[in-house]
Amino acid sequence: MNDQSPRKPPHVTTRRLLEMKEQGEKIAMLTAYDYTTARILDRAGVDVVLVGDSASNVFSGHTTTLPITVDEMIYHTKAVVRGVQAETSRAMVVIDMPFMSYQLSGEEALRNAGKVMKDNECDAVKLEGGEVIVETVKRITDTGIPVMGHLGLIPQSIYKFGSYKVRAQEEKEAEELLRDAKLLEEAGAFAVVLEKIPAALAAEVTDSLSIPTIGIGAGPRCDGQVLVINDMLGLSTEFHPRFVRKYADLNGTVQDAVTRYVDDVRKGGFPSDEESY
Ligand code: KIV
């Protein structure tokens, strides 16, 4: 035994993320759902790869994150873990616990969290919600499974909210969110995602916690940032919230490549003699 990460160093661990917060180093997190993308992310130095239940939207085409199942999340996570392991194996891989896999009871939550950890060799699970899941978070972390929290606009509760507008703009909800964040920290969560809340509130939460905050639409004062890979690469065409910065226009690039391919095939211009045996 030694005190290194169970993976090849310098694998990002929960302890490393805490150190990053203490030293003021920002944490870069992105989602991935497949092997090839995970390889690119790990090679590019992403600290945390989230196998988000946003796979339900951007991979499977559902309108919400609710339909995705534990088995589907495991399928994506296995591919992502293989991708990270094929590169430097540096990035931490976190899997989203899907809707209704942890809400029914602490026992069921622990069984499902255990299943996704055992089946995937991933590093941690992510759960949405505050006070209502605190006992569950404690139970899972007490068992040795690291938990990342998620507050603010929690997409699994979209039918309760009724819209994707900015959360916690009113004082009461802002106070609740701050309290929930502290409760998650006390329950043993190692980090918390803050989604679509005012930047000033995210800064206050960040200053009040010793664990890192990871923002998405929560301003620059979080300890790290996360985006959905399809959004930041410009693959999604219908989703343009102001918090998404498009680092590429892959939709246009891929569309152009496929159009040229179709054209070449139709005209008999592909394959050429050099591309044939
Ligand atoms: O599922 C997901 O992609 C997420 C991020 C938006 C944080 O939870």
PDB file of N, CA, C and O in Angstrom, residues 89-156:
ATOM      1  N   SER A  89      -4.589   8.900 -18.296  1.00  0.00           N
ATOM      2  CA  SER A  89      -5.319   8.404 -17.123  1.00  0.00           C
ATOM      3  C   SER A  89      -5.282   9.437 -15.991  1.00  0.00           C
ATOM      4  O   SER A  89      -5.359   9.086 -14.818  1.00  0.00           O
ATOM      5  N   ARG A  90      -5.146  10.715 -16.371  1.00  0.00           N
ATOM      6  CA  ARG A  90      -5.035  11.767 -15.363  1.00  0.00           C
ATOM      7  C   ARG A  90      -6.389  12.228 -14.845  1.00  0.00           C
ATOM      8  O   ARG A  90      -6.569  12.449 -13.648  1.00  0.00           O
ATOM      9  N   ALA A  91      -7.370  12.379 -15.767  1.00  0.00           N
ATOM     10  CA  ALA A  91      -8.647  12.994 -15.372  1.00  0.00           C
ATOM     11  C   ALA A  91      -9.435  12.120 -14.404  1.00  0.00           C
ATOM     12  O   ALA A  91      -9.456  10.895 -14.524  1.00  0.00           O
ATOM     13  N   MET A  92     -10.091  12.788 -13.458  1.00  0.00           N
ATOM     14  CA  MET A  92     -11.055  12.112 -12.585  1.00  0.00           C
ATOM     15  C   MET A  92     -12.332  11.902 -13.392  1.00  0.00           C
ATOM     16  O   MET A  92     -12.750  12.799 -14.125  1.00  0.00           O
ATOM     17  N   VAL A  93     -12.950  10.730 -13.281  1.00  0.00           N
ATOM     18  CA  VAL A  93     -14.209  10.478 -13.998  1.00  0.00           C
ATOM     19  C   VAL A  93     -15.352  10.391 -12.980  1.00  0.00           C
ATOM     20  O   VAL A  93     -15.315   9.579 -12.053  1.00  0.00           O
ATOM     21  N   VAL A  94     -16.339  11.260 -13.168  1.00  0.00           N
ATOM     22  CA  VAL A  94     -17.503  11.315 -12.270  1.00  0.00           C
ATOM     23  C   VAL A  94     -18.744  10.905 -13.055  1.00  0.00           C
ATOM     24  O   VAL A  94     -18.937  11.358 -14.185  1.00  0.00           O
ATOM     25  N   ILE A  95     -19.562  10.064 -12.473  1.00  0.00           N
ATOM     26  CA  ILE A  95     -20.789   9.624 -13.152  1.00  0.00           C
ATOM     27  C   ILE A  95     -22.013  10.235 -12.464  1.00  0.00           C
ATOM     28  O   ILE A  95     -22.103  10.261 -11.236  1.00  0.00           O
ATOM     29  N   ASP A  96     -22.919  10.762 -13.271  1.00  0.00           N
ATOM     30  CA  ASP A  96     -24.181  11.284 -12.752  1.00  0.00           C
ATOM     31  C   ASP A  96     -25.089  10.121 -12.380  1.00  0.00           C
ATOM     32  O   ASP A  96     -25.303   9.217 -13.190  1.00  0.00           O
ATOM     33  N   MET A  97     -25.633  10.160 -11.171  1.00  0.00           N
ATOM     34  CA  MET A  97     -26.653   9.167 -10.794  1.00  0.00           C
ATOM     35  C   MET A  97     -27.954   9.624 -11.441  1.00  0.00           C
ATOM     36  O   MET A  97     -28.413  10.743 -11.191  1.00  0.00           O
ATOM     37  N   PRO A  98     -28.573   8.769 -12.276  1.00  0.00           N
ATOM     38  CA  PRO A  98     -29.763   9.246 -12.987  1.00  0.00           C
ATOM     39  C   PRO A  98     -31.004   9.380 -12.099  1.00  0.00           C
ATOM     40  O   PRO A  98     -31.047   8.839 -10.993  1.00  0.00           O
ATOM     41  N   PHE A  99     -31.964  10.092 -12.628  1.00  0.00           N
ATOM     42  CA  PHE A  99     -33.244  10.346 -11.954  1.00  0.00           C
ATOM     43  C   PHE A  99     -33.850   9.036 -11.443  1.00  0.00           C
ATOM     44  O   PHE A  99     -33.927   8.052 -12.175  1.00  0.00           O
ATOM     45  N   MET A 100     -34.272   9.047 -10.173  1.00  0.00           N
ATOM     46  CA  MET A 100     -34.915   7.930  -9.481  1.00  0.00           C
ATOM     47  C   MET A 100     -33.980   6.766  -9.164  1.00  0.00           C
ATOM     48  O   MET A 100     -34.438   5.689  -8.813  1.00  0.00           O
ATOM     49  N   SER A 101     -32.660   7.000  -9.284  1.00  0.00           N
ATOM     50  CA  SER A 101     -31.746   5.928  -8.876  1.00  0.00           C
ATOM     51  C   SER A 101     -31.274   6.152  -7.441  1.00  0.00           C
ATOM     52  O   SER A 101     -30.614   5.295  -6.865  1.00  0.00           O
ATOM     53  N   TYR A 102     -31.590   7.332  -6.861  1.00  0.00           N
ATOM     54  CA  TYR A 102     -31.130   7.618  -5.490  1.00  0.00           C
ATOM     55  C   TYR A 102     -32.175   8.318  -4.631  1.00  0.00           C
ATOM     56  O   TYR A 102     -31.949   8.591  -3.461  1.00  0.00           O
ATOM     57  N   GLN A 103     -33.348   8.601  -5.204  1.00  0.00           N
ATOM     58  CA  GLN A 103     -34.339   9.373  -4.460  1.00  0.00           C
ATOM     59  C   GLN A 103     -35.252   8.526  -3.560  1.00  0.00           C
ATOM     60  O   GLN A 103     -35.803   9.021  -2.590  1.00  0.00           O
ATOM     61  N   LEU A 104     -35.428   7.229  -3.894  1.00  0.00           N
ATOM     62  CA  LEU A 104     -36.427   6.420  -3.182  1.00  0.00           C
ATOM     63  C   LEU A 104     -36.050   6.125  -1.736  1.00  0.00           C
ATOM     64  O   LEU A 104     -36.860   6.265  -0.836  1.00  0.00           O
ATOM     65  N   SER A 105     -34.808   5.719  -1.525  1.00  0.00           N
ATOM     66  CA  SER A 105     -34.347   5.443  -0.153  1.00  0.00           C
ATOM     67  C   SER A 105     -32.820   5.455  -0.134  1.00  0.00           C
ATOM     68  O   SER A 105     -32.180   5.265  -1.180  1.00  0.00           O
ATOM     69  N   GLY A 106     -32.275   5.652   1.075  1.00  0.00           N
ATOM     70  CA  GLY A 106     -30.822   5.646   1.226  1.00  0.00           C
ATOM     71  C   GLY A 106     -30.243   4.307   0.780  1.00  0.00           C
ATOM     72  O   GLY A 106     -29.163   4.243   0.191  1.00  0.00           O
ATOM     73  N   GLU A 107     -30.990   3.228   1.075  1.00  0.00           N
ATOM     74  CA  GLU A 107     -30.494   1.891   0.757  1.00  0.00           C
ATOM     75  C   GLU A 107     -30.397   1.691  -0.762  1.00  0.00           C
ATOM     76  O   GLU A 107     -29.388   1.219  -1.280  1.00  0.00           O
ATOM     77  N   GLU A 108     -31.455   2.108  -1.443  1.00  0.00           N
ATOM     78  CA  GLU A 108     -31.487   1.981  -2.908  1.00  0.00           C
ATOM     79  C   GLU A 108     -30.383   2.853  -3.529  1.00  0.00           C
ATOM     80  O   GLU A 108     -29.708   2.449  -4.480  1.00  0.00           O
ATOM     81  N   ALA A 109     -30.221   4.061  -2.968  1.00  0.00           N
ATOM     82  CA  ALA A 109     -29.193   4.978  -3.481  1.00  0.00           C
ATOM     83  C   ALA A 109     -27.812   4.349  -3.347  1.00  0.00           C
ATOM     84  O   ALA A 109     -26.997   4.372  -4.272  1.00  0.00           O
ATOM     85  N   LEU A 110     -27.571   3.753  -2.165  1.00  0.00           N
ATOM     86  CA  LEU A 110     -26.269   3.134  -1.910  1.00  0.00           C
ATOM     87  C   LEU A 110     -26.058   1.944  -2.850  1.00  0.00           C
ATOM     88  O   LEU A 110     -24.964   1.761  -3.405  1.00  0.00           O
ATOM     89  N   ARG A 111     -27.119   1.154  -3.051  1.00  0.00           N
ATOM     90  CA  ARG A 111     -27.003  -0.008  -3.952  1.00  0.00           C
ATOM     91  C   ARG A 111     -26.627   0.468  -5.368  1.00  0.00           C
ATOM     92  O   ARG A 111     -25.720  -0.064  -5.999  1.00  0.00           O
ATOM     93  N   ASN A 112     -27.308   1.514  -5.835  1.00  0.00           N
ATOM     94  CA  ASN A 112     -27.039   1.999  -7.198  1.00  0.00           C
ATOM     95  C   ASN A 112     -25.675   2.680  -7.304  1.00  0.00           C
ATOM     96  O   ASN A 112     -24.961   2.503  -8.292  1.00  0.00           O
ATOM     97  N   ALA A 113     -25.316   3.451  -6.268  1.00  0.00           N
ATOM     98  CA  ALA A 113     -23.994   4.105  -6.292  1.00  0.00           C
ATOM     99  C   ALA A 113     -22.910   3.031  -6.286  1.00  0.00           C
ATOM    100  O   ALA A 113     -21.906   3.127  -7.011  1.00  0.00           O
ATOM    101  N   GLY A 114     -23.113   1.991  -5.482  1.00  0.00           N
ATOM    102  CA  GLY A 114     -22.156   0.881  -5.426  1.00  0.00           C
ATOM    103  C   GLY A 114     -22.054   0.193  -6.775  1.00  0.00           C
ATOM    104  O   GLY A 114     -20.958  -0.129  -7.241  1.00  0.00           O
ATOM    105  N   LYS A 115     -23.198   0.009  -7.426  1.00  0.00           N
ATOM    106  CA  LYS A 115     -23.208  -0.676  -8.732  1.00  0.00           C
ATOM    107  C   LYS A 115     -22.422   0.141  -9.767  1.00  0.00           C
ATOM    108  O   LYS A 115     -21.584  -0.403 -10.475  1.00  0.00           O
ATOM    109  N   VAL A 116     -22.692   1.455  -9.818  1.00  0.00           N
ATOM    110  CA  VAL A 116     -21.999   2.236 -10.847  1.00  0.00           C
ATOM    111  C   VAL A 116     -20.494   2.321 -10.563  1.00  0.00           C
ATOM    112  O   VAL A 116     -19.683   2.310 -11.489  1.00  0.00           O
ATOM    113  N   MET A 117     -20.105   2.336  -9.285  1.00  0.00           N
ATOM    114  CA  MET A 117     -18.677   2.372  -8.968  1.00  0.00           C
ATOM    115  C   MET A 117     -18.014   1.032  -9.298  1.00  0.00           C
ATOM    116  O   MET A 117     -16.944   0.977  -9.884  1.00  0.00           O
ATOM    117  N   LYS A 118     -18.671  -0.066  -8.921  1.00  0.00           N
ATOM    118  CA  LYS A 118     -18.096  -1.400  -9.148  1.00  0.00           C
ATOM    119  C   LYS A 118     -18.000  -1.714 -10.634  1.00  0.00           C
ATOM    120  O   LYS A 118     -17.013  -2.263 -11.096  1.00  0.00           O
ATOM    121  N   ASP A 119     -19.041  -1.334 -11.385  1.00  0.00           N
ATOM    122  CA  ASP A 119     -19.093  -1.712 -12.800  1.00  0.00           C
ATOM    123  C   ASP A 119     -18.176  -0.884 -13.688  1.00  0.00           C
ATOM    124  O   ASP A 119     -17.930  -1.256 -14.826  1.00  0.00           O
ATOM    125  N   ASN A 120     -17.734   0.263 -13.214  1.00  0.00           N
ATOM    126  CA  ASN A 120     -17.094   1.221 -14.118  1.00  0.00           C
ATOM    127  C   ASN A 120     -15.661   1.594 -13.843  1.00  0.00           C
ATOM    128  O   ASN A 120     -15.038   2.226 -14.692  1.00  0.00           O
ATOM    129  N   GLU A 121     -15.174   1.344 -12.633  1.00  0.00           N
ATOM    130  CA  GLU A 121     -13.866   1.883 -12.234  1.00  0.00           C
ATOM    131  C   GLU A 121     -13.841   3.404 -12.356  1.00  0.00           C
ATOM    132  O   GLU A 121     -12.826   3.975 -12.765  1.00  0.00           O
ATOM    133  N   CYS A 122     -14.966   4.065 -12.118  1.00  0.00           N
ATOM    134  CA  CYS A 122     -14.937   5.530 -12.127  1.00  0.00           C
ATOM    135  C   CYS A 122     -14.556   6.023 -10.730  1.00  0.00           C
ATOM    136  O   CYS A 122     -14.321   5.216  -9.826  1.00  0.00           O
ATOM    137  N   ASP A 123     -14.476   7.347 -10.555  1.00  0.00           N
ATOM    138  CA  ASP A 123     -13.916   7.877  -9.309  1.00  0.00           C
ATOM    139  C   ASP A 123     -14.953   8.377  -8.314  1.00  0.00           C
ATOM    140  O   ASP A 123     -14.665   8.492  -7.132  1.00  0.00           O
ATOM    141  N   ALA A 124     -16.134   8.765  -8.824  1.00  0.00           N
ATOM    142  CA  ALA A 124     -17.096   9.410  -7.928  1.00  0.00           C
ATOM    143  C   ALA A 124     -18.469   9.441  -8.596  1.00  0.00           C
ATOM    144  O   ALA A 124     -18.580   9.246  -9.812  1.00  0.00           O
ATOM    145  N   VAL A 125     -19.486   9.723  -7.791  1.00  0.00           N
ATOM    146  CA  VAL A 125     -20.841   9.878  -8.324  1.00  0.00           C
ATOM    147  C   VAL A 125     -21.300  11.313  -8.078  1.00  0.00           C
ATOM    148  O   VAL A 125     -20.783  11.985  -7.185  1.00  0.00           O
ATOM    149  N   LYS A 126     -22.265  11.766  -8.886  1.00  0.00           N
ATOM    150  CA  LYS A 126     -22.842  13.105  -8.673  1.00  0.00           C
ATOM    151  C   LYS A 126     -24.353  12.962  -8.470  1.00  0.00           C
ATOM    152  O   LYS A 126     -25.006  12.220  -9.204  1.00  0.00           O
ATOM    153  N   LEU A 127     -24.853  13.672  -7.462  1.00  0.00           N
ATOM    154  CA  LEU A 127     -26.281  13.633  -7.123  1.00  0.00           C
ATOM    155  C   LEU A 127     -26.824  15.050  -7.116  1.00  0.00           C
ATOM    156  O   LEU A 127     -26.135  15.976  -6.669  1.00  0.00           O
ATOM    157  N   GLU A 128     -28.048  15.237  -7.550  1.00  0.00           N
ATOM    158  CA  GLU A 128     -28.664  16.569  -7.546  1.00  0.00           C
ATOM    159  C   GLU A 128     -29.517  16.767  -6.290  1.00  0.00           C
ATOM    160  O   GLU A 128     -30.243  15.863  -5.887  1.00  0.00           O
ATOM    161  N   GLY A 129     -29.441  17.988  -5.732  1.00  0.00           N
ATOM    162  CA  GLY A 129     -30.344  18.325  -4.630  1.00  0.00           C
ATOM    163  C   GLY A 129     -29.614  18.727  -3.373  1.00  0.00           C
ATOM    164  O   GLY A 129     -28.409  18.489  -3.235  1.00  0.00           O
ATOM    165  N   GLY A 130     -30.376  19.333  -2.422  1.00  0.00           N
ATOM    166  CA  GLY A 130     -29.801  19.830  -1.177  1.00  0.00           C
ATOM    167  C   GLY A 130     -30.247  19.003   0.016  1.00  0.00           C
ATOM    168  O   GLY A 130     -30.035  17.790   0.055  1.00  0.00           O
ATOM    169  N   GLU A 131     -30.931  19.687   0.949  1.00  0.00           N
ATOM    170  CA  GLU A 131     -31.299  19.076   2.229  1.00  0.00           C
ATOM    171  C   GLU A 131     -31.945  17.695   2.067  1.00  0.00           C
ATOM    172  O   GLU A 131     -31.657  16.760   2.810  1.00  0.00           O
ATOM    173  N   VAL A 132     -32.793  17.573   1.039  1.00  0.00           N
ATOM    174  CA  VAL A 132     -33.573  16.353   0.871  1.00  0.00           C
ATOM    175  C   VAL A 132     -32.693  15.115   0.610  1.00  0.00           C
ATOM    176  O   VAL A 132     -33.092  13.989   0.918  1.00  0.00           O
ATOM    177  N   ILE A 133     -31.478  15.322   0.118  1.00  0.00           N
ATOM    178  CA  ILE A 133     -30.615  14.150  -0.163  1.00  0.00           C
ATOM    179  C   ILE A 133     -29.410  14.060   0.781  1.00  0.00           C
ATOM    180  O   ILE A 133     -28.526  13.219   0.594  1.00  0.00           O
ATOM    181  N   VAL A 134     -29.395  14.946   1.799  1.00  0.00           N
ATOM    182  CA  VAL A 134     -28.199  15.018   2.644  1.00  0.00           C
ATOM    183  C   VAL A 134     -27.911  13.684   3.367  1.00  0.00           C
ATOM    184  O   VAL A 134     -26.761  13.231   3.413  1.00  0.00           O
ATOM    185  N   GLU A 135     -28.956  13.046   3.874  1.00  0.00           N
ATOM    186  CA  GLU A 135     -28.746  11.759   4.566  1.00  0.00           C
ATOM    187  C   GLU A 135     -28.177  10.720   3.603  1.00  0.00           C
ATOM    188  O   GLU A 135     -27.314   9.923   3.953  1.00  0.00           O
ATOM    189  N   THR A 136     -28.683  10.754   2.374  1.00  0.00           N
ATOM    190  CA  THR A 136     -28.219   9.807   1.345  1.00  0.00           C
ATOM    191  C   THR A 136     -26.747  10.061   1.016  1.00  0.00           C
ATOM    192  O   THR A 136     -25.948   9.130   0.894  1.00  0.00           O
ATOM    193  N   VAL A 137     -26.405  11.347   0.884  1.00  0.00           N
ATOM    194  CA  VAL A 137     -25.001  11.700   0.583  1.00  0.00           C
ATOM    195  C   VAL A 137     -24.097  11.182   1.703  1.00  0.00           C
ATOM    196  O   VAL A 137     -23.037  10.598   1.461  1.00  0.00           O
ATOM    197  N   LYS A 138     -24.564  11.361   2.952  1.00  0.00           N
ATOM    198  CA  LYS A 138     -23.765  10.918   4.092  1.00  0.00           C
ATOM    199  C   LYS A 138     -23.581   9.399   4.041  1.00  0.00           C
ATOM    200  O   LYS A 138     -22.467   8.884   4.217  1.00  0.00           O
ATOM    201  N   ARG A 139     -24.675   8.703   3.750  1.00  0.00           N
ATOM    202  CA  ARG A 139     -24.609   7.238   3.708  1.00  0.00           C
ATOM    203  C   ARG A 139     -23.629   6.761   2.618  1.00  0.00           C
ATOM    204  O   ARG A 139     -22.833   5.848   2.838  1.00  0.00           O
ATOM    205  N   ILE A 140     -23.699   7.408   1.463  1.00  0.00           N
ATOM    206  CA  ILE A 140     -22.831   6.981   0.351  1.00  0.00           C
ATOM    207  C   ILE A 140     -21.359   7.315   0.651  1.00  0.00           C
ATOM    208  O   ILE A 140     -20.477   6.485   0.463  1.00  0.00           O
ATOM    209  N   THR A 141     -21.128   8.535   1.151  1.00  0.00           N
ATOM    210  CA  THR A 141     -19.725   8.909   1.424  1.00  0.00           C
ATOM    211  C   THR A 141     -19.163   8.088   2.597  1.00  0.00           C
ATOM    212  O   THR A 141     -17.997   7.697   2.565  1.00  0.00           O
ATOM    213  N   ASP A 142     -20.022   7.803   3.597  1.00  0.00           N
ATOM    214  CA  ASP A 142     -19.551   6.978   4.729  1.00  0.00           C
ATOM    215  C   ASP A 142     -19.116   5.599   4.265  1.00  0.00           C
ATOM    216  O   ASP A 142     -18.293   4.941   4.892  1.00  0.00           O
ATOM    217  N   THR A 143     -19.685   5.151   3.136  1.00  0.00           N
ATOM    218  CA  THR A 143     -19.333   3.833   2.599  1.00  0.00           C
ATOM    219  C   THR A 143     -18.041   3.901   1.783  1.00  0.00           C
ATOM    220  O   THR A 143     -17.507   2.868   1.360  1.00  0.00           O
ATOM    221  N   GLY A 144     -17.561   5.106   1.536  1.00  0.00           N
ATOM    222  CA  GLY A 144     -16.282   5.247   0.826  1.00  0.00           C
ATOM    223  C   GLY A 144     -16.422   5.678  -0.615  1.00  0.00           C
ATOM    224  O   GLY A 144     -15.450   5.653  -1.371  1.00  0.00           O
ATOM    225  N   ILE A 145     -17.646   6.047  -1.011  1.00  0.00           N
ATOM    226  CA  ILE A 145     -17.843   6.488  -2.399  1.00  0.00           C
ATOM    227  C   ILE A 145     -17.890   8.018  -2.413  1.00  0.00           C
ATOM    228  O   ILE A 145     -18.770   8.617  -1.781  1.00  0.00           O
ATOM    229  N   PRO A 146     -16.974   8.669  -3.130  1.00  0.00           N
ATOM    230  CA  PRO A 146     -16.983  10.138  -3.160  1.00  0.00           C
ATOM    231  C   PRO A 146     -18.213  10.682  -3.892  1.00  0.00           C
ATOM    232  O   PRO A 146     -18.600  10.152  -4.934  1.00  0.00           O
ATOM    233  N   VAL A 147     -18.812  11.720  -3.314  1.00  0.00           N
ATOM    234  CA  VAL A 147     -20.027  12.321  -3.889  1.00  0.00           C
ATOM    235  C   VAL A 147     -19.782  13.780  -4.239  1.00  0.00           C
ATOM    236  O   VAL A 147     -19.299  14.564  -3.426  1.00  0.00           O
ATOM    237  N   MET A 148     -20.156  14.134  -5.469  1.00  0.00           N
ATOM    238  CA  MET A 148     -20.191  15.536  -5.907  1.00  0.00           C
ATOM    239  C   MET A 148     -21.662  15.977  -5.843  1.00  0.00           C
ATOM    240  O   MET A 148     -22.541  15.231  -6.301  1.00  0.00           O
ATOM    241  N   GLY A 149     -21.917  17.150  -5.251  1.00  0.00           N
ATOM    242  CA  GLY A 149     -23.298  17.657  -5.184  1.00  0.00           C
ATOM    243  C   GLY A 149     -23.618  18.508  -6.411  1.00  0.00           C
ATOM    244  O   GLY A 149     -22.752  18.778  -7.252  1.00  0.00           O
ATOM    245  N   HIS A 150     -24.867  18.904  -6.525  1.00  0.00           N
ATOM    246  CA  HIS A 150     -25.303  19.727  -7.669  1.00  0.00           C
ATOM    247  C   HIS A 150     -26.501  20.539  -7.193  1.00  0.00           C
ATOM    248  O   HIS A 150     -27.533  19.968  -6.820  1.00  0.00           O
ATOM    249  N   LEU A 151     -26.360  21.879  -7.174  1.00  0.00           N
ATOM    250  CA  LEU A 151     -27.415  22.773  -6.682  1.00  0.00           C
ATOM    251  C   LEU A 151     -27.733  23.842  -7.725  1.00  0.00           C
ATOM    252  O   LEU A 151     -26.990  24.046  -8.671  1.00  0.00           O
ATOM    253  N   GLY A 152     -28.841  24.565  -7.487  1.00  0.00           N
ATOM    254  CA  GLY A 152     -29.257  25.623  -8.415  1.00  0.00           C
ATOM    255  C   GLY A 152     -30.260  25.043  -9.392  1.00  0.00           C
ATOM    256  O   GLY A 152     -31.238  24.419  -8.981  1.00  0.00           O
ATOM    257  N   LEU A 153     -29.992  25.234 -10.677  1.00  0.00           N
ATOM    258  CA  LEU A 153     -30.890  24.653 -11.670  1.00  0.00           C
ATOM    259  C   LEU A 153     -30.543  23.168 -11.793  1.00  0.00           C
ATOM    260  O   LEU A 153     -29.552  22.810 -12.427  1.00  0.00           O
ATOM    261  N   ILE A 154     -31.328  22.349 -11.131  1.00  0.00           N
ATOM    262  CA  ILE A 154     -31.039  20.906 -11.170  1.00  0.00           C
ATOM    263  C   ILE A 154     -32.000  20.285 -12.186  1.00  0.00           C
ATOM    264  O   ILE A 154     -33.204  20.204 -11.963  1.00  0.00           O
ATOM    265  N   PRO A 155     -31.444  19.849 -13.338  1.00  0.00           N
ATOM    266  CA  PRO A 155     -32.302  19.458 -14.462  1.00  0.00           C
ATOM    267  C   PRO A 155     -33.256  18.298 -14.166  1.00  0.00           C
ATOM    268  O   PRO A 155     -34.298  18.182 -14.804  1.00  0.00           O
ATOM    269  N   GLN A 156     -32.919  17.439 -13.184  1.00  0.00           N
ATOM    270  CA  GLN A 156     -33.849  16.339 -12.881  1.00  0.00           C
ATOM    271  C   GLN A 156     -35.139  16.856 -12.237  1.00  0.00           C
ATOM    272  O   GLN A 156     -36.124  16.118 -12.141  1.00  0.00           O
TER     273      GLN A 156
END
